[in-house]
Amino acid sequence: MESNKLMNKIQDLGALIALIALVLVISIISPQFRTIDNFLSLVRQSSINGFIAFGMTCVILTGGIDLSVGSTLALSTAFCASFIKGGMPVGIAMILALLIGVGCGLVSGTLVTKGRLQPFIATLITMTVYRGITMIFMDGKPISGLGSSFLLKFVGKGSLFGIPFPVILFVLVFLLFFFVLQKTVFGRRVYATGSNAESAKLSGVNINKTKLITYAISGGMAALSGLILLSRLASAQPTLGNGYELDAIASVALGGTSMNGGRGRIWGTFVGVLIIAVLNNGLNIMGVSSYYQSVVKGIVILIAVLSDRKR
Amino acid sequence: MNIKMSGINKAFGGNPVLRDAGFELSDGEIHALMGENGAGKSTLMKILTGVYTKDAGEIYVDGQEVCYKNPQEAEKAGIVFIHQELNVLFDMTVEENMFLGKEITKKFGVCDKQAMRAEVKKILDTLGVNISPAASMDTLSIGQQQMIEIAKALMVDAKVIIMDEPTAALTQKETEVLFGVVRSLKEKGVSIVYISHRMEEIFELCDRITILRDGQYIGTREISKTDMTEVVKMMIGREIGERYPERDVKIGDIAFEVKDLNCPGVFSDISFQVRAGEVLGVAGLMGAGRTEIMQSIFGNMPNVTGQIFVEGKEVHNKNPEQAMKNGIGFITEDRKTEGLMLEESIMKNIAITNLGRISSNGVLNKKSEMDMVKAGIEELHIKCTGPDHYCNKLSGGNQQKVVFAKWIFTDPKVLILDEPTRGVDIGAKKEIYSIINNLAAQGVAIIMVSSELPEVLGMSDRIMVITEGKIGGFIDRQDANQENVMILATGGQNDGK
């Protein structure tokens, strides 16, 4: 029994062990990889996927999925950029962008709960429509020339005490999600909804409300991610965020969250996000072509998910 | 076909489940296999049919030593096991389910639907059930699905049929049909192993009974030469006393009332009252609408009209969340799919109905959660290693106690119990009856739906009988017996006989 528990512990930490192993191996191979600067920039890059993946974790824990995050990101940044270009104070434009993201999530969530569409289909629909609206709104062209507001630059490029702001925000948001999922009534409801929706409903959990909120969170996090990108690129692109849902879902899966819902850990997603980032960054530094990178990434996810299935 | 099993040992992960267990079956007999949950009945039969391999012991079939490697081999030899958990593909039709893996085909593997439908119809007719071969499985009641499982066994021309709790989900009428079928099989020389917790059925149906306890063979008796007291004593190793514990409760004011509850096509004109401390038994045939009425009260059915009053105040239960806030608790008929999150701990399961109680401003208080769960485990005598014990690793009786614990802490004014002791062994049943009595003593109004008539008769202060979506009538405890309840349940006619 004792050795069983130990094995479970090791499997619980499997993703973390894999991350450490990856970092060690790439560090040995590549001197450029093992610098503090590179690590900071790696984590900064990963935060963009990270915010989305945290929101995605909540949705997946309820037994759903959100394919619309990439399009939501594009839509909210497009509006934000045009607000800023139109002369709106940057802070207000950013808050509006976050609200647009939340709104996008609410629409997906309503299709799932009230519309009783399968989450995959519902968010496939919103993914397509949001991308279309973005294209129409921008007329297919980027929006740039956003001025030189301090806030706009700081969000993506600024640092506090030498640590990039996105990295700080990434850690703070992680702690917030950890707290909400582990310590609050809402978190317990998220897990219960995914574990057995019927039982949760008959135990007085409003499962529709719970699901709706997770989609709203997911939309809001996609928009937050978009703000970091907007700041870094100093422009909004209509194709921004294309395919981001896949990296986010991969991170969640790497972290050991069950795609059926009810089972999973936010710190697992945190580690999953870092694994994806280390792979992207490390393989780039080592000069591996992007074609091979995709294959390597796929294989790493396969191994992670297979080793997770044993328990 | 006769079977002799002796000295069977089996352990799972170092945990002995069978120790020197044995069993004998003669030609054309109905042989009951009894024992509390965990006594090893199902395991012994799974070893016979090759689902598990034995660690030690011998199995003889017609004098020849055998050791089936898998259920298919056993089936070929003529031994079929009908499991308690129905093995059903819900999206497929009756005919597709019955012929799964042995479809009748024409040339090039094209299914011969007509031949299969005719065959299905023939078998269902011998069973005396009226189900269309083209019906989708998910439109059938649990009772009907069970019939299909039995029909499947008949299809392979079995010589020995093992039935694990076949009547757990059947109505009285379906049970009688099943008994008729079992008896006619016996006349044809088929032997039946009948695993059940229902004493009355065993004494009505079976020829002999073998009892297991803690994985050991205890004894075999002729049914005609034993009685229930002896059987229970053999099963639990001691006298259990009265099956339905005494309840000394002062019944109070009307705590709950339903007026003119209607749901088109399901039930109509449902009006009744329950007093504080009263147990209202709800009897009726399966499909009469009992569960649906209870689900409606709990806000889990669409298109329901009517009024509901809790302690004289009208309440509107649009969903279970509101029903709960209005002081209603609901223990569903299926603890595995509706009552529990099986893959979660006892703690998370008890907590989910009581999140308000163990949190402030939406943040959980681990200590009050732990205190509550520990109190629940202690009060209800839930046998487990602790609050982190996973519910799927508990016995049926203990799972059901967890469900009770979920609701006890919500301090319900009204508690609805839908089949509270289904699939639970005798010892645990008695404990659950005591829990119900304690709740009644605390002034909770209790509505208990049950398909086990002895339980309804033994536990209720009053009995409400539902027939075809309407109230057939009420019977007071002192006037109630099996006959007058059944007459009301079947609409006043003595049908089926």
Short mmCIF file of N, CA and C in Angstrom, two decimals, chain A residues 179 182-186 188-189 191-193 195-196 198-206 209 262-263, chain B residues 298 300 320-321 324 332 337-341 343-344 351-353 355 359 362-364 366 369 406-407:
data_model
loop_
_atom_site.label_atom_id
_atom_site.label_comp_id
_atom_site.label_asym_id
_atom_site.label_seq_id
_atom_site.Cartn_x
_atom_site.Cartn_y
_atom_site.Cartn_z
N PHE A 179 -6.20 29.41 -5.57
CA PHE A 179 -7.06 29.71 -4.42
C PHE A 179 -8.52 29.43 -4.75
N GLN A 182 -9.23 25.61 -5.27
CA GLN A 182 -9.01 24.71 -4.12
C GLN A 182 -9.77 25.14 -2.87
N LYS A 183 -9.98 26.43 -2.71
CA LYS A 183 -10.44 26.89 -1.40
C LYS A 183 -11.84 27.51 -1.39
N THR A 184 -12.46 27.65 -2.53
CA THR A 184 -13.75 28.33 -2.50
C THR A 184 -14.90 27.41 -2.88
N VAL A 185 -16.08 27.86 -2.53
CA VAL A 185 -17.32 27.15 -2.86
C VAL A 185 -17.43 27.01 -4.37
N PHE A 186 -17.10 28.11 -5.08
CA PHE A 186 -17.20 28.05 -6.54
C PHE A 186 -16.30 26.94 -7.10
N ARG A 188 -15.27 24.23 -5.68
CA ARG A 188 -15.85 22.92 -5.39
C ARG A 188 -16.97 22.59 -6.37
N ARG A 189 -17.74 23.63 -6.72
CA ARG A 189 -18.85 23.41 -7.67
C ARG A 189 -18.34 23.07 -9.06
N TYR A 191 -15.56 21.43 -9.81
CA TYR A 191 -15.16 20.02 -9.80
C TYR A 191 -16.38 19.10 -9.78
N ALA A 192 -17.37 19.46 -8.95
CA ALA A 192 -18.56 18.61 -8.81
C ALA A 192 -19.31 18.52 -10.13
N THR A 193 -19.42 19.66 -10.83
CA THR A 193 -20.13 19.67 -12.11
C THR A 193 -19.48 18.72 -13.09
N SER A 195 -17.44 16.18 -12.28
CA SER A 195 -17.33 14.81 -11.76
C SER A 195 -18.60 14.03 -12.04
N ASN A 196 -19.76 14.62 -11.76
CA ASN A 196 -21.04 13.98 -12.03
C ASN A 196 -22.10 15.07 -12.04
N GLU A 198 -25.19 15.23 -12.98
CA GLU A 198 -26.53 14.90 -12.49
C GLU A 198 -26.56 14.92 -10.96
N SER A 199 -25.54 14.30 -10.38
CA SER A 199 -25.46 14.26 -8.93
C SER A 199 -25.28 15.67 -8.36
N ALA A 200 -24.44 16.46 -9.02
CA ALA A 200 -24.22 17.83 -8.55
C ALA A 200 -25.52 18.62 -8.59
N LYS A 201 -26.26 18.46 -9.69
CA LYS A 201 -27.52 19.19 -9.83
C LYS A 201 -28.49 18.80 -8.72
N LEU A 202 -28.58 17.50 -8.47
CA LEU A 202 -29.50 17.02 -7.44
C LEU A 202 -28.97 17.29 -6.04
N SER A 203 -27.74 17.78 -5.95
CA SER A 203 -27.20 18.19 -4.65
C SER A 203 -27.32 19.70 -4.49
N GLY A 204 -28.11 20.32 -5.37
CA GLY A 204 -28.36 21.75 -5.22
C GLY A 204 -27.33 22.64 -5.86
N VAL A 205 -26.44 22.09 -6.69
CA VAL A 205 -25.48 22.93 -7.40
C VAL A 205 -26.14 23.42 -8.68
N ASN A 206 -26.09 24.73 -8.91
CA ASN A 206 -26.63 25.26 -10.17
C ASN A 206 -25.57 25.05 -11.24
N LYS A 209 -25.20 27.68 -14.11
CA LYS A 209 -24.53 28.91 -13.69
C LYS A 209 -23.03 28.67 -13.58
N GLY A 262 -13.90 17.06 -13.90
CA GLY A 262 -13.95 16.57 -12.53
C GLY A 262 -12.62 16.29 -11.88
N ARG A 263 -11.58 16.15 -12.67
CA ARG A 263 -10.31 15.73 -12.15
C ARG A 263 -9.21 16.58 -12.77
N PHE B 298 -38.97 18.23 -6.27
CA PHE B 298 -37.60 18.70 -6.07
C PHE B 298 -37.15 19.66 -7.18
N ASN B 300 -36.97 19.17 -10.47
CA ASN B 300 -36.11 18.59 -11.50
C ASN B 300 -36.91 18.00 -12.66
N PRO B 320 -33.42 22.13 -8.38
CA PRO B 320 -33.06 21.50 -7.10
C PRO B 320 -32.43 22.48 -6.12
N GLU B 321 -31.70 23.46 -6.64
CA GLU B 321 -31.06 24.44 -5.76
C GLU B 321 -32.11 25.15 -4.90
N MET B 324 -33.82 22.82 -2.35
CA MET B 324 -32.96 22.62 -1.20
C MET B 324 -33.05 23.79 -0.24
N THR B 332 -31.94 10.10 -4.16
CA THR B 332 -32.45 9.58 -5.44
C THR B 332 -32.38 8.06 -5.48
N THR B 337 -25.44 6.88 -10.17
CA THR B 337 -25.39 7.90 -11.22
C THR B 337 -25.91 9.25 -10.75
N GLU B 338 -26.78 9.25 -9.74
CA GLU B 338 -27.38 10.53 -9.34
C GLU B 338 -27.02 10.95 -7.92
N GLY B 339 -26.82 9.97 -7.06
CA GLY B 339 -26.65 10.29 -5.65
C GLY B 339 -25.24 10.71 -5.28
N LEU B 340 -24.26 10.10 -5.94
CA LEU B 340 -22.88 10.33 -5.52
C LEU B 340 -21.99 10.69 -6.70
N MET B 341 -20.90 11.40 -6.36
CA MET B 341 -19.78 11.48 -7.29
C MET B 341 -18.88 10.30 -6.89
N GLU B 343 -16.30 8.88 -8.01
CA GLU B 343 -14.84 8.96 -8.07
C GLU B 343 -14.28 10.03 -7.15
N GLU B 344 -15.11 10.51 -6.25
CA GLU B 344 -14.63 11.49 -5.29
C GLU B 344 -14.66 10.90 -3.89
N ALA B 351 -19.74 17.23 1.46
CA ALA B 351 -19.61 18.68 1.46
C ALA B 351 -20.48 19.35 0.40
N ILE B 352 -20.71 18.66 -0.72
CA ILE B 352 -21.29 19.37 -1.87
C ILE B 352 -22.69 19.90 -1.59
N THR B 353 -23.46 19.23 -0.73
CA THR B 353 -24.79 19.75 -0.40
C THR B 353 -24.73 20.77 0.74
N LEU B 355 -22.19 23.29 1.19
CA LEU B 355 -21.12 24.28 0.97
C LEU B 355 -21.38 25.55 1.76
N SER B 359 -18.62 27.35 4.74
CA SER B 359 -17.85 28.41 4.12
C SER B 359 -18.34 29.76 4.63
N GLY B 362 -17.93 32.64 0.59
CA GLY B 362 -17.52 31.83 -0.55
C GLY B 362 -16.21 31.10 -0.37
N VAL B 363 -15.53 31.31 0.75
CA VAL B 363 -14.26 30.61 0.99
C VAL B 363 -14.51 29.46 1.96
N LEU B 364 -14.01 28.27 1.59
CA LEU B 364 -14.26 27.08 2.40
C LEU B 364 -13.43 27.10 3.67
N LYS B 366 -11.74 24.58 5.95
CA LYS B 366 -11.37 23.15 5.94
C LYS B 366 -11.70 22.48 7.26
N GLU B 369 -15.35 21.78 7.59
CA GLU B 369 -15.68 20.71 6.65
C GLU B 369 -15.29 19.36 7.24
N LYS B 406 -25.05 13.34 3.34
CA LYS B 406 -25.12 14.56 2.54
C LYS B 406 -26.32 15.41 2.94
N TRP B 407 -27.44 14.72 3.16
CA TRP B 407 -28.69 15.46 3.36
C TRP B 407 -28.99 15.79 4.81
#
